[in-house]
Short mmCIF file of C-alpha atoms in Angstrom, two decimals:
data_model
loop_
_atom_site.label_atom_id
_atom_site.label_comp_id
_atom_site.label_asym_id
_atom_site.label_seq_id
_atom_site.Cartn_x
_atom_site.Cartn_y
_atom_site.Cartn_z
CA UNK S 1 -6.56 -3.66 12.66
CA UNK S 2 -6.49 0.12 12.86
CA UNK S 3 -6.89 2.67 10.07
CA UNK S 4 -6.82 6.45 10.49
CA UNK S 5 -7.48 9.08 7.84
CA UNK S 6 -4.91 11.82 7.41
CA UNK S 7 -7.41 14.53 8.30
CA UNK S 8 -10.91 14.75 9.72
CA UNK S 9 -13.48 15.12 6.99
CA UNK S 10 -11.21 13.66 4.32
CA UNK S 11 -11.88 10.17 2.89
CA UNK S 12 -9.50 7.48 4.09
CA UNK S 13 -7.86 6.09 0.94
CA UNK S 14 -6.46 3.03 2.77
CA UNK S 15 -8.28 -0.28 3.12
CA UNK S 16 -7.59 -3.35 5.19
CA UNK S 17 -9.53 -6.54 5.77
CA UNK S 18 -9.14 -10.22 6.52
CA UNK S 19 -10.70 -13.63 6.03
CA UNK S 20 -9.74 -16.67 8.14
CA UNK S 21 -6.68 -17.53 6.04
CA UNK S 22 -5.64 -14.19 4.52
CA UNK S 23 -5.20 -10.47 5.14
CA UNK S 24 -5.06 -7.61 2.66
CA UNK S 25 -3.91 -4.00 2.94
CA UNK S 26 -4.46 -1.46 0.14
CA UNK S 27 -3.05 2.08 0.08
CA UNK S 28 -4.85 4.15 -2.55
CA UNK S 29 -2.87 6.70 -4.56
CA UNK S 30 -4.03 9.75 -6.46
CA UNK S 31 -3.13 13.37 -7.16
CA UNK S 32 -5.29 16.47 -7.62
CA UNK S 33 -7.27 16.11 -10.82
CA UNK S 34 -8.03 12.43 -10.29
CA UNK S 35 -11.66 13.25 -9.56
CA UNK S 36 -12.01 14.64 -13.11
CA UNK S 37 -10.71 11.35 -14.54
CA UNK S 38 -12.59 8.91 -12.30
CA UNK S 39 -15.96 9.81 -10.84
CA UNK S 40 -15.56 7.15 -8.14
CA UNK S 41 -12.28 8.34 -6.63
CA UNK S 42 -9.25 6.82 -4.94
CA UNK S 43 -11.01 5.60 -1.78
CA UNK S 44 -13.52 3.70 -3.93
CA UNK S 45 -10.73 2.10 -5.94
CA UNK S 46 -8.83 1.02 -2.81
CA UNK S 47 -11.88 -0.48 -1.09
CA UNK S 48 -13.13 -2.13 -4.28
CA UNK S 49 -9.75 -3.70 -4.97
CA UNK S 50 -9.40 -4.86 -1.37
CA UNK S 51 -12.87 -6.34 -1.25
CA UNK S 52 -12.38 -8.13 -4.55
CA UNK S 53 -9.08 -9.57 -3.38
CA UNK S 54 -10.61 -10.86 -0.14
CA UNK S 55 -13.38 -12.55 -2.09
CA UNK S 56 -10.91 -14.23 -4.44
CA UNK S 57 -8.66 -15.28 -1.55
CA UNK S 58 -11.67 -16.93 0.12
CA UNK S 59 -12.93 -18.73 -2.96
CA UNK S 60 -9.83 -19.56 -5.01
CA UNK S 61 -7.17 -21.57 -3.18
CA UNK S 62 -5.14 -23.02 -6.08
CA UNK S 63 -3.81 -19.86 -7.76
CA UNK S 64 -0.78 -17.75 -6.90
CA UNK S 65 -1.13 -14.42 -5.12
CA UNK S 66 0.12 -12.64 -8.25
CA UNK S 67 -2.57 -14.33 -10.35
CA UNK S 68 -5.28 -13.38 -7.86
CA UNK S 69 -4.07 -9.77 -7.79
CA UNK S 70 -4.12 -9.65 -11.60
CA UNK S 71 -7.69 -10.97 -11.58
CA UNK S 72 -8.74 -8.41 -8.98
CA UNK S 73 -7.19 -5.52 -10.94
CA UNK S 74 -8.99 -6.66 -14.07
CA UNK S 75 -12.34 -6.99 -12.29
CA UNK S 76 -12.14 -3.55 -10.67
CA UNK S 77 -10.98 -1.94 -13.92
CA UNK S 78 -13.97 -3.49 -15.69
CA UNK S 79 -16.24 -2.08 -12.96
CA UNK S 80 -15.46 1.50 -14.06
CA UNK S 81 -14.02 1.19 -17.55
CA UNK S 82 -17.23 2.48 -19.17
CA UNK S 83 -17.57 5.53 -16.91
CA UNK S 84 -13.97 6.61 -16.19
CA UNK S 85 -10.71 7.20 -18.07
CA UNK S 86 -9.01 4.20 -16.46
CA UNK S 87 -5.87 4.38 -18.64
CA UNK S 88 -5.14 8.03 -17.84
CA UNK S 89 -1.82 8.35 -15.93
CA UNK S 90 -3.56 10.02 -12.98
CA UNK S 91 -6.49 7.62 -12.65
CA UNK S 92 -6.70 5.90 -9.24
CA UNK S 93 -4.07 3.35 -8.30
CA UNK S 94 -2.93 1.60 -5.15
CA UNK S 95 -0.15 -0.26 -3.39
CA UNK S 96 -0.94 -3.78 -2.20
CA UNK S 97 0.18 -6.11 0.60
CA UNK S 98 -1.26 -9.62 0.94
CA UNK S 99 -0.66 -12.40 3.46
CA UNK S 100 -2.09 -15.91 2.97
CA UNK S 101 -1.83 -19.12 4.98
CA UNK S 102 -1.70 -22.20 2.78
CA UNK S 103 -0.59 -25.79 3.48
CA UNK S 104 1.71 -24.92 6.36
CA UNK S 105 3.18 -21.87 4.60
CA UNK S 106 2.77 -18.13 4.98
CA UNK S 107 2.72 -16.65 1.48
CA UNK S 108 3.18 -12.92 0.93
CA UNK S 109 2.99 -10.32 -1.81
CA UNK S 110 3.95 -6.64 -1.83
CA UNK S 111 3.42 -4.23 -4.74
CA UNK S 112 4.35 -0.61 -4.16
CA UNK S 113 5.58 1.07 -0.99
CA UNK S 114 3.51 -0.72 1.63
CA UNK S 115 5.35 -2.94 4.11
CA UNK S 116 4.92 -6.50 5.33
CA UNK S 117 6.85 -7.60 8.42
CA UNK S 118 7.16 -11.29 9.29
CA UNK S 119 7.95 -11.68 12.99
CA UNK S 120 10.26 -14.67 13.25
CA UNK S 121 10.37 -16.74 16.41
CA UNK S 122 13.64 -15.99 18.16
CA UNK S 123 15.04 -13.96 15.27
CA UNK S 124 15.09 -10.60 13.50
CA UNK S 125 11.85 -9.79 11.67
CA UNK S 126 11.87 -10.27 7.91
CA UNK S 127 10.82 -6.98 6.31
CA UNK S 128 9.31 -7.23 2.83
CA UNK S 129 9.11 -3.98 0.86
CA UNK S 130 9.20 -2.72 -2.71
CA UNK S 131 11.69 0.19 -2.85
CA UNK S 132 11.30 1.15 -6.51
CA UNK S 133 8.96 4.11 -6.05
CA UNK S 134 11.02 5.46 -3.14
CA UNK S 135 14.23 5.24 -5.17
CA UNK S 136 12.73 7.01 -8.18
CA UNK S 137 11.01 9.64 -6.02
CA UNK S 138 14.36 10.74 -4.57
CA UNK S 139 15.36 12.31 -7.90
CA UNK S 140 12.23 14.52 -7.71
CA UNK S 141 12.48 15.39 -4.02
CA UNK S 142 14.53 18.59 -4.29
CA UNK S 143 12.26 20.00 -7.00
CA UNK S 144 9.14 19.18 -4.97
CA UNK S 145 10.62 20.83 -1.88
CA UNK S 146 11.50 23.96 -3.88
CA UNK S 147 8.01 24.29 -5.37
CA UNK S 148 5.13 25.76 -3.39
CA UNK S 149 2.85 22.99 -2.26
CA UNK S 150 -0.40 22.80 -4.29
CA UNK S 151 1.03 25.15 -6.93
CA UNK S 152 0.82 24.34 -10.63
CA UNK S 153 4.56 23.63 -10.66
CA UNK S 154 4.25 21.26 -7.73
CA UNK S 155 1.52 19.28 -9.47
CA UNK S 156 3.49 19.27 -12.74
CA UNK S 157 6.43 17.64 -10.94
CA UNK S 158 4.09 15.10 -9.38
CA UNK S 159 2.70 14.26 -12.82
CA UNK S 160 6.24 13.76 -14.12
CA UNK S 161 6.94 11.43 -11.22
CA UNK S 162 3.73 9.52 -11.85
CA UNK S 163 4.75 9.03 -15.49
CA UNK S 164 7.25 6.45 -14.19
CA UNK S 165 4.39 4.35 -12.88
CA UNK S 166 3.86 0.91 -14.42
CA UNK S 167 6.70 1.43 -16.89
CA UNK S 168 9.85 -0.66 -17.45
CA UNK S 169 12.57 0.85 -15.27
CA UNK S 170 9.95 2.62 -13.17
CA UNK S 171 7.76 1.50 -10.28
CA UNK S 172 4.64 -0.63 -10.26
CA UNK S 173 1.22 -0.26 -8.64
CA UNK S 174 -2.21 -1.76 -9.01
CA UNK S 175 -4.10 0.40 -11.52
CA UNK S 176 -5.75 -0.64 -14.80
CA UNK S 177 -3.22 -3.16 -16.17
CA UNK S 178 -3.34 -6.66 -14.62
CA UNK S 179 0.23 -7.29 -15.81
CA UNK S 180 1.47 -5.05 -13.00
CA UNK S 181 0.82 -7.99 -10.65
CA UNK S 182 3.69 -9.86 -12.29
CA UNK S 183 6.05 -7.19 -10.90
CA UNK S 184 5.05 -7.79 -7.28
CA UNK S 185 7.55 -9.04 -4.71
CA UNK S 186 6.44 -12.46 -3.48
CA UNK S 187 7.71 -15.21 -1.20
CA UNK S 188 6.78 -17.73 1.47
CA UNK S 189 8.06 -19.34 4.65
CA UNK S 190 6.83 -22.05 7.03
CA UNK S 191 4.15 -20.93 9.47
CA UNK S 192 6.12 -22.67 12.23
CA UNK S 193 8.91 -20.07 11.87
CA UNK S 194 6.64 -17.11 12.65
CA UNK S 195 5.00 -15.68 15.73
CA UNK S 196 3.04 -13.09 13.76
CA UNK S 197 2.96 -10.75 10.78
CA UNK S 198 2.20 -7.09 10.21
CA UNK S 199 0.90 -5.26 7.13
CA UNK S 200 1.44 -1.47 7.10
CA UNK S 201 0.63 1.35 4.72
CA UNK S 202 3.44 3.84 4.16
CA UNK S 203 1.64 6.30 6.41
CA UNK S 204 2.11 3.88 9.31
CA UNK S 205 5.62 2.68 8.38
CA UNK S 206 6.81 6.27 8.96
CA UNK S 207 7.45 5.25 12.55
CA UNK S 208 10.56 3.45 11.22
CA UNK S 209 11.52 4.72 7.79
CA UNK S 210 10.85 8.45 8.23
CA UNK S 211 10.85 9.39 11.89
CA UNK S 212 13.19 6.66 13.22
CA UNK S 213 11.14 6.34 16.39
CA UNK S 214 11.69 2.58 16.49
CA UNK S 215 13.22 -0.28 14.56
CA UNK S 216 11.09 -3.15 13.31
CA UNK S 217 11.63 -5.35 16.40
CA UNK S 218 10.54 -2.33 18.43
CA UNK S 219 7.40 -1.94 16.33
CA UNK S 220 6.44 -5.57 16.79
CA UNK S 221 6.99 -5.17 20.54
CA UNK S 222 4.66 -2.14 20.65
CA UNK S 223 2.06 -4.03 18.64
CA UNK S 224 2.23 -6.98 21.03
CA UNK S 225 1.90 -4.79 24.11
CA UNK S 226 -0.38 -1.94 23.01
CA UNK S 227 -1.80 -2.70 19.57
CA UNK S 228 -1.71 -0.88 16.23
CA UNK S 229 -3.50 2.26 17.45
CA UNK S 230 -0.48 3.07 19.63
CA UNK S 231 1.88 2.90 16.63
CA UNK S 232 -0.32 5.32 14.69
CA UNK S 233 -0.61 7.62 17.71
CA UNK S 234 3.18 7.91 17.84
CA UNK S 235 3.32 8.61 14.10
CA UNK S 236 0.75 11.39 14.46
CA UNK S 237 2.74 12.95 17.30
CA UNK S 238 5.90 12.90 15.17
CA UNK S 239 4.09 14.42 12.18
CA UNK S 240 2.90 17.29 14.38
CA UNK S 241 6.31 17.75 15.97
CA UNK S 242 8.12 17.92 12.62
CA UNK S 243 5.36 19.83 10.78
CA UNK S 244 4.98 16.98 8.29
CA UNK S 245 1.65 16.59 6.50
CA UNK S 246 -0.22 13.58 7.87
CA UNK S 247 -0.96 10.58 5.67
CA UNK S 248 -3.60 7.89 5.94
CA UNK S 249 -2.16 5.24 8.25
CA UNK S 250 -3.27 1.61 8.43
CA UNK S 251 -1.99 -1.51 10.21
CA UNK S 252 -3.18 -5.11 10.23
CA UNK S 253 -1.49 -7.18 12.94
CA UNK S 254 -1.87 -10.93 12.42
CA UNK S 255 -1.21 -13.28 15.36
CA UNK S 256 -1.75 -16.95 16.21
CA UNK S 257 -1.01 -17.91 12.61
CA UNK S 258 -0.80 -21.59 13.45
CA UNK S 259 -4.36 -21.57 14.74
CA UNK S 260 -5.91 -20.43 11.45
#
C-alpha cells in the first residue's frame, strides 16, 4: 500500500487498510466550508469509515458488502451526529472500494469514482468503476474552467454539482445516509481466475484516465515490478508537467489471493 497527500502540510483525505481476508480504500470528499459544518473534517470521516469497515469485515462474515457499508455509514454518522450538521450537503463524504475473499470467491464493491482492478490470469484486467459522478461533472466542467479557482463563483458551481450527490438520477457516495450503500456497484468472481487485485483512489487512477500514461495492463505490470509508489511518482510527474493540481493518491495492491 502507498498513500500520498496532495501537498505537504495538508491532511491526506484518503485511507486504505487491510485485514487477512479484505482490503478497503476510502477517498474522502469535501469542499471549502466543510470545516464549518463538521468539526472533525474530511480526513477524520475517511479514516473513521475505513476503520469501521475493516472491523466489520473482520467480525461479520455472513452479510453482503453493501450491508456492511450501510452499517459502517450509520455508525460513523452516529459518531458525529450530535456535534456536526451531518445532513448538510457539504458535510464530509467519501468514495469506497472494498475487496473481500469469501468461500473461494473475490467479492468487490465500488461506490463513487474510485477504481478496483481485478488482474485476471492470462486475460485483460476487469476494471470496476462507478462513472456516475464523472458523467454528471462533465456538464459543469466548462463553467468551472471559466471561473477563477477559489472564487465565490467557483465554489457556487461546486455546490451546485454537489447537490446531485445521493439523489435519484445523480451520483452516490458514503455520507450520512446508509441507503447510499444500496447504489454501490458489486460483483464477485472465483479466486482461481485472478492473479491479484488493485484498489485506487481517483488521484492514483489519473495515470490511466487523465494522463493516459498507461493502460490497465500496463499499470498492473508496473505494480508487479516496482510497486504502487512508482505509479504515484509517475502521476506526480504528469501533474507537474501539465500544471494540474495534485490530488491525494492511494493504491492498495493485493497479491497471492489464494493464500489468504
